[in-house]
């Protein structure tokens, strides 16, 4: 019987998206990735992507992996980011709801088990991805000020991590 907190445990953890090598994803049978935007690719309030993010995305696409942005942010910010990256997007996604992830899977044309969700939040990216049976990868948030809602989620994340670590200790 699974513990309720396990719903929030990411399959993998990386310090930043650019640490995730395309070959690593390929080995896991991943064909496509669903990417969070804020604090994963773009610091809150920032207009430009860090150069490491742009370089990493080129490597991802060269490896033949498909990409879709899924963000809870509004249309302008998400579409602007997606346009500059040349990738499709789902905006105002209401993660961890199932619908935006199902929409992204339709866009990508992949099954959940072939798809990785990469993001910085347990409550939206990881929990939402796991609901659909996708491979979840947590990254550390990029430095920068965060939305009020995100700051509240961070407190909940600390609480969840204490539970998850306790489960690991047995
Ligand atoms: Mg985020």
PDB file of C-alpha atoms and ligand atoms in Angstrom:
ATOM      1  CA  UNK A   1       0.000   0.000   0.000  1.00  0.00           C
ATOM      2  CA  UNK A   2       1.467   3.314  -1.070  1.00  0.00           C
ATOM      3  CA  UNK A   3       1.832   6.104   1.414  1.00  0.00           C
ATOM      4  CA  UNK A   4      -0.010   9.328   0.568  1.00  0.00           C
ATOM      5  CA  UNK A   5       3.247  11.318   0.613  1.00  0.00           C
ATOM      6  CA  UNK A   6       4.738   9.132  -2.112  1.00  0.00           C
ATOM      7  CA  UNK A   7       2.473  10.941  -4.575  1.00  0.00           C
ATOM      8  CA  UNK A   8       4.841  13.874  -4.239  1.00  0.00           C
ATOM      9  CA  UNK A   9       8.158  12.057  -4.525  1.00  0.00           C
ATOM     10  CA  UNK A  10       9.956  12.874  -7.797  1.00  0.00           C
ATOM     11  CA  UNK A  11      11.541   9.996  -9.710  1.00  0.00           C
ATOM     12  CA  UNK A  12      14.724  12.041 -10.201  1.00  0.00           C
ATOM     13  CA  UNK A  13      16.217  15.241  -8.824  1.00  0.00           C
ATOM     14  CA  UNK A  14      18.653  17.556 -10.598  1.00  0.00           C
ATOM     15  CA  UNK A  15      20.131  20.898  -9.583  1.00  0.00           C
ATOM     16  CA  UNK A  16      19.060  22.540 -12.881  1.00  0.00           C
ATOM     17  CA  UNK A  17      17.525  21.541 -16.222  1.00  0.00           C
ATOM     18  CA  UNK A  18      20.881  21.818 -17.991  1.00  0.00           C
ATOM     19  CA  UNK A  19      22.237  19.033 -15.785  1.00  0.00           C
ATOM     20  CA  UNK A  20      19.743  16.587 -17.350  1.00  0.00           C
ATOM     21  CA  UNK A  21      21.536  14.968 -20.267  1.00  0.00           C
ATOM     22  CA  UNK A  22      19.476  13.941 -23.312  1.00  0.00           C
ATOM     23  CA  UNK A  23      21.154  10.510 -23.172  1.00  0.00           C
ATOM     24  CA  UNK A  24      19.865  10.052 -19.612  1.00  0.00           C
ATOM     25  CA  UNK A  25      16.308  10.711 -20.787  1.00  0.00           C
ATOM     26  CA  UNK A  26      16.747   8.410 -23.775  1.00  0.00           C
ATOM     27  CA  UNK A  27      17.963   5.584 -21.522  1.00  0.00           C
ATOM     28  CA  UNK A  28      14.738   5.892 -19.534  1.00  0.00           C
ATOM     29  CA  UNK A  29      12.654   5.541 -22.702  1.00  0.00           C
ATOM     30  CA  UNK A  30      11.671   9.210 -22.703  1.00  0.00           C
ATOM     31  CA  UNK A  31      10.547  10.606 -26.076  1.00  0.00           C
ATOM     32  CA  UNK A  32       9.188  13.974 -24.996  1.00  0.00           C
ATOM     33  CA  UNK A  33       9.359  16.420 -22.112  1.00  0.00           C
ATOM     34  CA  UNK A  34       6.798  18.679 -20.542  1.00  0.00           C
ATOM     35  CA  UNK A  35       8.590  21.715 -19.164  1.00  0.00           C
ATOM     36  CA  UNK A  36       7.539  24.115 -16.457  1.00  0.00           C
ATOM     37  CA  UNK A  37       8.424  27.747 -17.189  1.00  0.00           C
ATOM     38  CA  UNK A  38       8.705  29.889 -14.066  1.00  0.00           C
ATOM     39  CA  UNK A  39      11.715  29.187 -11.872  1.00  0.00           C
ATOM     40  CA  UNK A  40      12.542  26.152 -14.027  1.00  0.00           C
ATOM     41  CA  UNK A  41      13.580  27.825 -17.316  1.00  0.00           C
ATOM     42  CA  UNK A  42      13.082  31.460 -16.458  1.00  0.00           C
ATOM     43  CA  UNK A  43      13.597  33.244 -13.143  1.00  0.00           C
ATOM     44  CA  UNK A  44      10.512  35.060 -11.905  1.00  0.00           C
ATOM     45  CA  UNK A  45      10.422  38.564 -13.331  1.00  0.00           C
ATOM     46  CA  UNK A  46      13.210  37.787 -15.809  1.00  0.00           C
ATOM     47  CA  UNK A  47      12.616  38.347 -19.517  1.00  0.00           C
ATOM     48  CA  UNK A  48      15.553  36.396 -20.888  1.00  0.00           C
ATOM     49  CA  UNK A  49      16.458  32.752 -20.583  1.00  0.00           C
ATOM     50  CA  UNK A  50      19.815  31.887 -19.014  1.00  0.00           C
ATOM     51  CA  UNK A  51      22.269  30.888 -21.786  1.00  0.00           C
ATOM     52  CA  UNK A  52      22.605  27.411 -20.232  1.00  0.00           C
ATOM     53  CA  UNK A  53      18.861  26.865 -20.732  1.00  0.00           C
ATOM     54  CA  UNK A  54      19.027  27.780 -24.420  1.00  0.00           C
ATOM     55  CA  UNK A  55      22.054  25.583 -25.000  1.00  0.00           C
ATOM     56  CA  UNK A  56      20.406  22.658 -23.176  1.00  0.00           C
ATOM     57  CA  UNK A  57      17.183  22.998 -25.190  1.00  0.00           C
ATOM     58  CA  UNK A  58      19.169  22.837 -28.426  1.00  0.00           C
ATOM     59  CA  UNK A  59      20.799  19.610 -27.226  1.00  0.00           C
ATOM     60  CA  UNK A  60      17.400  18.210 -26.256  1.00  0.00           C
ATOM     61  CA  UNK A  61      15.964  18.923 -29.677  1.00  0.00           C
ATOM     62  CA  UNK A  62      19.065  17.643 -31.461  1.00  0.00           C
ATOM     63  CA  UNK A  63      18.543  14.383 -29.584  1.00  0.00           C
ATOM     64  CA  UNK A  64      15.082  14.199 -31.154  1.00  0.00           C
ATOM     65  CA  UNK A  65      13.166  14.792 -27.927  1.00  0.00           C
ATOM     66  CA  UNK A  66       9.956  16.743 -28.290  1.00  0.00           C
ATOM     67  CA  UNK A  67       9.200  19.652 -25.942  1.00  0.00           C
ATOM     68  CA  UNK A  68       6.020  21.339 -24.692  1.00  0.00           C
ATOM     69  CA  UNK A  69       5.808  24.135 -22.110  1.00  0.00           C
ATOM     70  CA  UNK A  70       3.059  23.744 -19.523  1.00  0.00           C
ATOM     71  CA  UNK A  71       2.728  26.723 -17.213  1.00  0.00           C
ATOM     72  CA  UNK A  72       0.194  28.087 -14.773  1.00  0.00           C
ATOM     73  CA  UNK A  73       1.188  31.609 -15.828  1.00  0.00           C
ATOM     74  CA  UNK A  74      -0.911  33.748 -18.148  1.00  0.00           C
ATOM     75  CA  UNK A  75      -1.118  33.669 -21.901  1.00  0.00           C
ATOM     76  CA  UNK A  76       1.225  36.575 -22.677  1.00  0.00           C
ATOM     77  CA  UNK A  77       4.160  35.342 -20.617  1.00  0.00           C
ATOM     78  CA  UNK A  78       3.834  31.706 -21.649  1.00  0.00           C
ATOM     79  CA  UNK A  79       3.144  32.269 -25.346  1.00  0.00           C
ATOM     80  CA  UNK A  80       5.960  34.811 -25.512  1.00  0.00           C
ATOM     81  CA  UNK A  81       8.389  32.326 -23.978  1.00  0.00           C
ATOM     82  CA  UNK A  82       7.171  29.452 -26.148  1.00  0.00           C
ATOM     83  CA  UNK A  83       7.423  31.562 -29.298  1.00  0.00           C
ATOM     84  CA  UNK A  84      10.995  32.604 -28.548  1.00  0.00           C
ATOM     85  CA  UNK A  85      11.934  28.966 -27.889  1.00  0.00           C
ATOM     86  CA  UNK A  86      10.005  27.686 -30.897  1.00  0.00           C
ATOM     87  CA  UNK A  87       8.023  25.131 -28.895  1.00  0.00           C
ATOM     88  CA  UNK A  88       4.292  24.564 -28.265  1.00  0.00           C
ATOM     89  CA  UNK A  89       2.722  25.508 -24.943  1.00  0.00           C
ATOM     90  CA  UNK A  90      -0.245  25.159 -22.627  1.00  0.00           C
ATOM     91  CA  UNK A  91      -0.809  28.374 -20.636  1.00  0.00           C
ATOM     92  CA  UNK A  92      -2.909  29.064 -17.521  1.00  0.00           C
ATOM     93  CA  UNK A  93      -2.598  25.348 -17.004  1.00  0.00           C
ATOM     94  CA  UNK A  94      -3.997  24.950 -13.462  1.00  0.00           C
ATOM     95  CA  UNK A  95      -1.414  22.281 -12.608  1.00  0.00           C
ATOM     96  CA  UNK A  96      -1.677  19.846 -10.841  1.00  0.00           C
ATOM     97  CA  UNK A  97      -4.972  19.348 -12.659  1.00  0.00           C
ATOM     98  CA  UNK A  98      -4.921  16.513 -15.182  1.00  0.00           C
ATOM     99  CA  UNK A  99      -6.281  18.442 -18.148  1.00  0.00           C
ATOM    100  CA  UNK A 100      -3.203  20.537 -19.078  1.00  0.00           C
ATOM    101  CA  UNK A 101      -1.010  17.441 -18.995  1.00  0.00           C
ATOM    102  CA  UNK A 102      -3.458  15.503 -21.185  1.00  0.00           C
ATOM    103  CA  UNK A 103      -3.460  18.441 -23.605  1.00  0.00           C
ATOM    104  CA  UNK A 104       0.356  18.437 -23.667  1.00  0.00           C
ATOM    105  CA  UNK A 105       0.416  14.672 -24.327  1.00  0.00           C
ATOM    106  CA  UNK A 106      -1.912  15.248 -27.292  1.00  0.00           C
ATOM    107  CA  UNK A 107       0.393  17.954 -28.630  1.00  0.00           C
ATOM    108  CA  UNK A 108       3.472  15.767 -28.142  1.00  0.00           C
ATOM    109  CA  UNK A 109       1.844  12.559 -29.381  1.00  0.00           C
ATOM    110  CA  UNK A 110       3.405  10.444 -26.634  1.00  0.00           C
ATOM    111  CA  UNK A 111       2.204   8.088 -23.934  1.00  0.00           C
ATOM    112  CA  UNK A 112       2.648   9.112 -20.274  1.00  0.00           C
ATOM    113  CA  UNK A 113       5.423   6.560 -19.660  1.00  0.00           C
ATOM    114  CA  UNK A 114       7.401   8.036 -22.604  1.00  0.00           C
ATOM    115  CA  UNK A 115       7.019  11.537 -21.234  1.00  0.00           C
ATOM    116  CA  UNK A 116       8.910  13.354 -18.497  1.00  0.00           C
ATOM    117  CA  UNK A 117       7.569  16.292 -16.537  1.00  0.00           C
ATOM    118  CA  UNK A 118      10.356  18.638 -15.485  1.00  0.00           C
ATOM    119  CA  UNK A 119       9.668  21.398 -12.976  1.00  0.00           C
ATOM    120  CA  UNK A 120      10.625  23.024  -9.698  1.00  0.00           C
ATOM    121  CA  UNK A 121       7.515  22.340  -7.610  1.00  0.00           C
ATOM    122  CA  UNK A 122       6.349  19.198  -5.847  1.00  0.00           C
ATOM    123  CA  UNK A 123       2.727  20.312  -5.591  1.00  0.00           C
ATOM    124  CA  UNK A 124       2.179  21.236  -9.223  1.00  0.00           C
ATOM    125  CA  UNK A 125       4.803  19.635 -11.490  1.00  0.00           C
ATOM    126  CA  UNK A 126       5.626  16.431  -9.620  1.00  0.00           C
ATOM    127  CA  UNK A 127       2.210  15.662  -8.168  1.00  0.00           C
ATOM    128  CA  UNK A 128       0.467  16.510 -11.441  1.00  0.00           C
ATOM    129  CA  UNK A 129       2.875  14.452 -13.530  1.00  0.00           C
ATOM    130  CA  UNK A 130       2.594  11.453 -11.251  1.00  0.00           C
ATOM    131  CA  UNK A 131      -1.206  11.573 -11.448  1.00  0.00           C
ATOM    132  CA  UNK A 132      -0.862  10.811 -15.167  1.00  0.00           C
ATOM    133  CA  UNK A 133       1.824   8.179 -14.690  1.00  0.00           C
ATOM    134  CA  UNK A 134       4.589  10.273 -16.204  1.00  0.00           C
ATOM    135  CA  UNK A 135       8.264  10.288 -15.264  1.00  0.00           C
ATOM    136  CA  UNK A 136       8.866  13.219 -12.920  1.00  0.00           C
ATOM    137  CA  UNK A 137      12.059  15.231 -12.582  1.00  0.00           C
ATOM    138  CA  UNK A 138      12.413  17.903  -9.931  1.00  0.00           C
ATOM    139  CA  UNK A 139      14.911  20.716 -10.439  1.00  0.00           C
ATOM    140  CA  UNK A 140      15.998  23.376  -7.966  1.00  0.00           C
ATOM    141  CA  UNK A 141      14.235  26.697  -8.557  1.00  0.00           C
ATOM    142  CA  UNK A 142      16.304  29.295 -10.399  1.00  0.00           C
ATOM    143  CA  UNK A 143      17.308  32.119  -8.075  1.00  0.00           C
ATOM    144  CA  UNK A 144      14.855  35.030  -7.955  1.00  0.00           C
ATOM    145  CA  UNK A 145      11.842  36.369  -6.123  1.00  0.00           C
ATOM    146  CA  UNK A 146       8.802  34.067  -6.257  1.00  0.00           C
ATOM    147  CA  UNK A 147       5.053  34.517  -6.551  1.00  0.00           C
ATOM    148  CA  UNK A 148       3.170  34.663  -3.251  1.00  0.00           C
ATOM    149  CA  UNK A 149       1.401  31.398  -4.100  1.00  0.00           C
ATOM    150  CA  UNK A 150       4.723  29.760  -4.836  1.00  0.00           C
ATOM    151  CA  UNK A 151       6.131  30.878  -1.490  1.00  0.00           C
ATOM    152  CA  UNK A 152       3.200  29.220   0.264  1.00  0.00           C
ATOM    153  CA  UNK A 153       3.837  26.055  -1.761  1.00  0.00           C
ATOM    154  CA  UNK A 154       7.480  26.100  -0.655  1.00  0.00           C
ATOM    155  CA  UNK A 155       6.380  25.799   2.968  1.00  0.00           C
ATOM    156  CA  UNK A 156       4.174  22.854   2.075  1.00  0.00           C
ATOM    157  CA  UNK A 157       7.097  21.318   0.181  1.00  0.00           C
ATOM    158  CA  UNK A 158       9.264  21.468   3.292  1.00  0.00           C
ATOM    159  CA  UNK A 159       6.526  19.700   5.201  1.00  0.00           C
ATOM    160  CA  UNK A 160       6.201  17.021   2.488  1.00  0.00           C
ATOM    161  CA  UNK A 161       9.960  16.486   2.297  1.00  0.00           C
ATOM    162  CA  UNK A 162      10.099  15.873   6.051  1.00  0.00           C
ATOM    163  CA  UNK A 163       7.446  13.165   5.618  1.00  0.00           C
ATOM    164  CA  UNK A 164       9.198  11.637   2.601  1.00  0.00           C
ATOM    165  CA  UNK A 165      12.572  11.585   4.330  1.00  0.00           C
ATOM    166  CA  UNK A 166      11.017   9.992   7.359  1.00  0.00           C
ATOM    167  CA  UNK A 167       9.520   7.236   5.163  1.00  0.00           C
ATOM    168  CA  UNK A 168      12.960   6.586   3.708  1.00  0.00           C
ATOM    169  CA  UNK A 169      14.459   6.188   7.156  1.00  0.00           C
ATOM    170  CA  UNK A 170      11.727   3.638   7.821  1.00  0.00           C
TER     171      UNK A 170
HETATM  172 MG1  LIG B   1       7.791  26.635 -11.544  1.00  0.00          MG
END
